[in-house]
Amino acid sequence: MPAGSVRFQSLATSEDVAAATAERILAAAEQAVAERGRFLLVLAGGRTPIMAYTLLVGKPAQWDRWSIFFGDERCLPPDHPERNSVAARHAFLDQVPIPPANIYPMPAEQGPVAAALSYQRTLSGSAFGKPAAVPRLPFDLVLLGMGEDGHTASLFPGHPVPDGPLVIPVLDAPKPPPKRVSLTPKALCAAHAMLVLVTGADKADALTAWRAGADLPVARVAALGAALVLVDRAAEGAALH
Ligand code: 6PG
């Protein structure tokens, strides 16, 4: 994905952002399947993405062509309710017929370093004995949220990211839990499209800083991915004054 300009689209409420996100996911899936026979989607954690996922349930889609990846994961037991993969399963993955073999959770229960190495092999196709069907990058759509500090995925301010890897361990995340696994900007921008979801008054300061040119992780990733940023009025509140 060539770096390009970031576009901001304002919507009234977080529900509107979730609805627009679900529509865009389904449209991107239809286009990707028509053009490439598959849809590689990277899911984000967080409350707004989860709202969008629930709206996918029951919608018409060629689900058997979908493959699901994760932008980041918390190093918690596989069924822990605070895992992004568990939240996504409850919101929609358990309710749509995506083949289980096409869902690639990050094995974050192995710990940050082992999980990052494993997912790197999954994405780069060098995992010995991996399912032959692991599709290759680029992704078709990457979904991201933004934290109050301008983090995205598990890429946090003041935490430098090495250029080489697609996946990194995070040992000291300021947002609990501290141990996580995250795709890097290099992996996140290897995509045909990127959507960043920003809702809630608690995001207003970071959004204001972003739009004023602050060098935040979300700003860097969004620029690399030429992202469309869907924001609600609450997040824009302080940004307009
Ligand atoms: C995580 C998420 C994180 C999230 C943002 C926004 O594991 O914490 O991946 O990047 O997307 O923190 O989360 P909210 O939408 O819940 O504020």
Short mmCIF file of C-alpha atoms and ligand atoms in Angstrom, two decimals:
data_model
loop_
_atom_site.label_atom_id
_atom_site.label_comp_id
_atom_site.label_asym_id
_atom_site.label_seq_id
_atom_site.Cartn_x
_atom_site.Cartn_y
_atom_site.Cartn_z
CA MET A 1 0.00 0.00 0.00
CA PRO A 2 1.68 3.25 -1.05
CA ALA A 3 1.73 5.87 1.70
CA GLY A 4 -0.93 8.42 1.01
CA SER A 5 -3.18 11.05 2.54
CA VAL A 6 -5.35 10.19 5.52
CA ARG A 7 -9.04 10.98 5.12
CA PHE A 8 -11.26 11.82 8.11
CA GLN A 9 -15.01 11.19 7.90
CA SER A 10 -17.22 12.59 10.67
CA LEU A 11 -20.34 10.74 11.78
CA ALA A 12 -22.79 11.63 14.53
CA THR A 13 -22.52 8.71 16.94
CA SER A 14 -20.43 5.62 17.68
CA GLU A 15 -23.37 3.56 16.43
CA ASP A 16 -23.13 5.40 13.10
CA VAL A 17 -19.39 4.65 13.00
CA ALA A 18 -20.07 0.98 13.70
CA ALA A 19 -22.75 0.82 11.00
CA ALA A 20 -20.52 2.53 8.44
CA THR A 21 -17.69 0.18 9.36
CA ALA A 22 -19.84 -2.92 8.88
CA GLU A 23 -21.01 -1.63 5.50
CA ARG A 24 -17.44 -0.97 4.41
CA ILE A 25 -16.26 -4.40 5.58
CA LEU A 26 -19.00 -6.13 3.56
CA ALA A 27 -18.29 -3.98 0.49
CA ALA A 28 -14.56 -4.63 0.73
CA ALA A 29 -15.24 -8.34 1.05
CA GLU A 30 -17.44 -8.38 -2.05
CA GLN A 31 -14.80 -6.53 -4.05
CA ALA A 32 -11.90 -8.66 -2.81
CA VAL A 33 -13.69 -11.94 -3.52
CA ALA A 34 -14.68 -10.71 -6.99
CA GLU A 35 -11.13 -9.59 -7.79
CA ARG A 36 -8.98 -12.08 -5.87
CA GLY A 37 -11.26 -14.89 -4.78
CA ARG A 38 -10.66 -14.26 -1.10
CA PHE A 39 -11.00 -11.61 1.65
CA LEU A 40 -8.17 -11.19 4.15
CA LEU A 41 -9.42 -9.09 7.08
CA VAL A 42 -7.39 -7.88 10.07
CA LEU A 43 -9.52 -7.30 13.16
CA ALA A 44 -8.91 -4.69 15.85
CA GLY A 45 -9.75 -4.96 19.51
CA GLY A 46 -11.75 -2.33 21.36
CA ARG A 47 -15.32 -1.29 21.92
CA THR A 48 -16.12 0.39 18.60
CA PRO A 49 -14.74 -2.39 16.39
CA ILE A 50 -16.71 -4.92 18.42
CA MET A 51 -19.90 -2.92 17.85
CA ALA A 52 -19.25 -3.13 14.09
CA TYR A 53 -18.59 -6.88 14.18
CA THR A 54 -21.97 -7.59 15.75
CA LEU A 55 -23.64 -5.88 12.76
CA LEU A 56 -22.05 -8.40 10.38
CA VAL A 57 -24.02 -11.31 11.82
CA GLY A 58 -26.79 -12.43 9.48
CA LYS A 59 -25.57 -10.35 6.55
CA PRO A 60 -25.08 -12.01 3.15
CA ALA A 61 -21.43 -12.68 2.40
CA GLN A 62 -19.26 -15.38 0.84
CA TRP A 63 -18.00 -16.28 4.31
CA ASP A 64 -16.07 -19.32 3.09
CA ARG A 65 -13.73 -16.91 1.23
CA TRP A 66 -12.96 -14.87 4.35
CA SER A 67 -9.72 -15.24 6.34
CA ILE A 68 -9.41 -13.51 9.69
CA PHE A 69 -6.21 -12.15 11.24
CA PHE A 70 -5.66 -9.94 14.29
CA GLY A 71 -3.82 -6.64 14.57
CA ASP A 72 -2.83 -7.35 18.14
CA GLU A 73 -3.57 -9.57 21.09
CA ARG A 74 -3.22 -9.50 24.82
CA CYS A 75 -1.07 -12.23 26.42
CA LEU A 76 -3.88 -13.89 28.33
CA PRO A 77 -5.24 -17.46 28.35
CA PRO A 78 -6.97 -18.48 25.09
CA ASP A 79 -10.50 -18.13 26.46
CA HIS A 80 -9.92 -15.03 28.60
CA PRO A 81 -12.77 -12.53 28.02
CA GLU A 82 -10.27 -9.68 27.57
CA ARG A 83 -8.64 -11.36 24.57
CA ASN A 84 -9.37 -9.57 21.29
CA SER A 85 -9.89 -12.97 19.65
CA VAL A 86 -12.45 -13.98 22.29
CA ALA A 87 -14.32 -10.69 21.95
CA ALA A 88 -14.40 -11.11 18.15
CA ARG A 89 -15.59 -14.72 18.50
CA HIS A 90 -18.43 -13.71 20.77
CA ALA A 91 -19.36 -10.69 18.62
CA PHE A 92 -19.45 -12.50 15.27
CA LEU A 93 -16.93 -15.20 14.45
CA ASP A 94 -18.95 -17.86 16.31
CA GLN A 95 -22.07 -16.78 14.42
CA VAL A 96 -20.93 -16.75 10.79
CA PRO A 97 -19.73 -19.72 8.70
CA ILE A 98 -16.12 -18.66 8.18
CA PRO A 99 -14.16 -21.95 8.06
CA PRO A 100 -12.34 -22.31 11.42
CA ALA A 101 -9.11 -23.07 9.52
CA ASN A 102 -9.37 -19.56 8.04
CA ILE A 103 -9.25 -17.85 11.42
CA TYR A 104 -5.71 -17.08 12.59
CA PRO A 105 -5.68 -15.98 16.24
CA MET A 106 -2.35 -14.84 17.64
CA PRO A 107 -1.10 -17.56 20.02
CA ALA A 108 -0.57 -14.90 22.70
CA GLU A 109 -0.97 -17.45 25.49
CA GLN A 110 2.55 -18.60 24.52
CA GLY A 111 3.92 -15.27 25.76
CA PRO A 112 4.93 -12.21 23.72
CA VAL A 113 8.19 -13.44 22.16
CA ALA A 114 7.10 -16.95 21.20
CA ALA A 115 3.74 -15.70 19.92
CA ALA A 116 5.35 -12.98 17.81
CA LEU A 117 7.74 -15.48 16.22
CA SER A 118 4.89 -17.88 15.53
CA TYR A 119 2.64 -15.25 13.94
CA GLN A 120 5.56 -13.90 11.93
CA ARG A 121 5.93 -17.39 10.45
CA THR A 122 2.20 -17.58 9.82
CA LEU A 123 2.19 -14.30 7.90
CA SER A 124 5.46 -14.83 6.06
CA GLY A 125 4.58 -18.36 5.09
CA SER A 126 7.71 -19.86 6.60
CA ALA A 127 5.99 -21.91 9.27
CA PHE A 128 7.03 -25.55 8.84
CA GLY A 129 4.02 -27.76 8.74
CA LYS A 130 1.62 -24.85 8.57
CA PRO A 131 -1.70 -25.32 6.83
CA ALA A 132 -0.82 -24.97 3.16
CA ALA A 133 -3.80 -22.67 2.74
CA VAL A 134 -2.29 -19.79 4.73
CA PRO A 135 -2.86 -16.95 2.28
CA ARG A 136 -0.21 -14.43 1.46
CA LEU A 137 -0.19 -10.70 2.18
CA PRO A 138 -1.33 -8.08 1.32
CA PHE A 139 -4.40 -7.98 3.49
CA ASP A 140 -7.59 -6.70 1.88
CA LEU A 141 -8.76 -4.60 4.83
CA VAL A 142 -7.10 -3.65 8.12
CA LEU A 143 -9.28 -2.38 10.97
CA LEU A 144 -7.72 -0.33 13.76
CA GLY A 145 -8.85 1.53 16.84
CA MET A 146 -7.09 4.35 18.63
CA GLY A 147 -6.35 4.61 22.33
CA GLU A 148 -6.53 7.77 24.44
CA ASP A 149 -2.76 8.14 24.08
CA GLY A 150 -2.77 7.73 20.32
CA HIS A 151 -1.77 4.08 20.33
CA THR A 152 -3.12 1.72 17.72
CA ALA A 153 -3.05 -2.06 17.76
CA SER A 154 -0.47 -2.49 20.53
CA LEU A 155 1.90 0.16 19.18
CA PHE A 156 2.29 2.71 21.95
CA PRO A 157 3.89 6.18 22.08
CA GLY A 158 7.52 6.05 23.20
CA HIS A 159 7.84 2.39 22.23
CA PRO A 160 10.10 2.22 19.15
CA VAL A 161 9.25 -0.43 16.55
CA PRO A 162 12.01 -2.23 14.59
CA ASP A 163 11.75 -1.93 10.79
CA GLY A 164 12.18 -5.60 9.89
CA PRO A 165 9.54 -7.76 11.50
CA LEU A 166 5.87 -8.07 10.69
CA VAL A 167 5.01 -8.97 14.28
CA ILE A 168 6.59 -7.85 17.53
CA PRO A 169 6.35 -8.73 21.22
CA VAL A 170 5.22 -5.95 23.56
CA LEU A 171 6.49 -6.39 27.12
CA ASP A 172 5.47 -3.16 28.83
CA ALA A 173 2.28 -1.80 27.33
CA PRO A 174 0.95 1.17 29.32
CA LYS A 175 -2.59 -0.10 28.69
CA PRO A 176 -3.05 -3.32 30.67
CA PRO A 177 -2.23 -6.06 30.20
CA PRO A 178 1.41 -5.13 29.72
CA LYS A 179 2.34 -8.20 27.68
CA ARG A 180 0.96 -8.26 24.17
CA VAL A 181 1.70 -9.14 20.57
CA SER A 182 1.26 -6.62 17.76
CA LEU A 183 1.51 -6.33 14.02
CA THR A 184 4.01 -3.66 13.05
CA PRO A 185 3.34 -0.69 10.75
CA LYS A 186 5.08 -2.70 8.02
CA ALA A 187 2.45 -5.45 8.33
CA LEU A 188 -0.52 -3.16 8.96
CA CYS A 189 0.13 -1.09 5.83
CA ALA A 190 0.54 -4.22 3.67
CA ALA A 191 -3.13 -3.86 2.80
CA HIS A 192 -5.44 -2.69 0.06
CA ALA A 193 -7.40 -0.58 2.55
CA MET A 194 -7.25 0.58 6.17
CA LEU A 195 -10.06 1.82 8.42
CA VAL A 196 -9.35 3.54 11.74
CA LEU A 197 -12.28 3.91 14.16
CA VAL A 198 -12.19 6.76 16.68
CA THR A 199 -15.18 7.27 18.97
CA GLY A 200 -15.84 8.71 22.39
CA ALA A 201 -14.95 11.93 24.20
CA ASP A 202 -11.99 10.16 25.80
CA LYS A 203 -10.29 10.15 22.39
CA ALA A 204 -10.72 13.89 21.72
CA ASP A 205 -7.31 14.99 22.99
CA ALA A 206 -5.44 12.37 21.00
CA LEU A 207 -7.52 13.15 17.88
CA THR A 208 -6.79 16.87 18.28
CA ALA A 209 -3.08 16.14 18.64
CA TRP A 210 -3.14 13.84 15.63
CA ARG A 211 -4.81 16.40 13.43
CA ALA A 212 -2.33 19.02 14.67
CA GLY A 213 0.50 16.86 13.36
CA ALA A 214 1.62 14.96 16.47
CA ASP A 215 3.83 11.98 15.71
CA LEU A 216 1.59 9.33 17.26
CA PRO A 217 1.63 5.61 16.45
CA VAL A 218 -1.88 5.88 14.97
CA ALA A 219 -0.79 8.85 12.83
CA ARG A 220 2.23 7.00 11.51
CA VAL A 221 0.30 3.82 10.69
CA ALA A 222 -2.66 5.68 9.18
CA ALA A 223 -0.35 7.70 6.91
CA LEU A 224 1.44 4.55 5.73
CA GLY A 225 -1.89 2.89 5.06
CA ALA A 226 -3.62 5.93 3.48
CA ALA A 227 -6.37 5.21 5.99
CA LEU A 228 -9.94 6.35 6.14
CA VAL A 229 -10.61 7.49 9.71
CA LEU A 230 -14.22 7.29 10.91
CA VAL A 231 -14.79 9.60 13.87
CA ASP A 232 -17.88 10.41 15.88
CA ARG A 233 -18.98 13.79 17.20
CA ALA A 234 -17.90 12.97 20.75
CA ALA A 235 -14.32 12.30 19.68
CA GLU A 236 -14.32 15.46 17.56
CA GLY A 237 -15.78 17.58 20.33
CA ALA A 238 -12.52 19.11 21.54
CA ALA A 239 -11.01 18.91 18.07
CA LEU A 240 -13.33 21.68 16.85
CA HIS A 241 -12.66 24.22 19.62
C1 6PG B 1 -6.29 -3.29 22.44
C2 6PG B 1 -6.70 -2.72 21.11
C3 6PG B 1 -6.45 -1.24 21.08
C4 6PG B 1 -7.80 -0.60 20.88
C5 6PG B 1 -7.75 0.84 21.28
C6 6PG B 1 -9.16 1.44 21.25
O1 6PG B 1 -5.93 -4.47 22.50
O2 6PG B 1 -6.35 -2.56 23.42
O3 6PG B 1 -6.17 -3.36 20.06
O4 6PG B 1 -5.55 -0.82 20.09
O5 6PG B 1 -8.19 -0.69 19.52
O6 6PG B 1 -7.23 0.91 22.61
O7 6PG B 1 -9.96 0.71 22.13
P1 6PG B 1 -11.43 1.27 22.50
O8 6PG B 1 -12.16 1.43 21.19
O9 6PG B 1 -12.01 0.20 23.39
O10 6PG B 1 -11.20 2.57 23.22
#
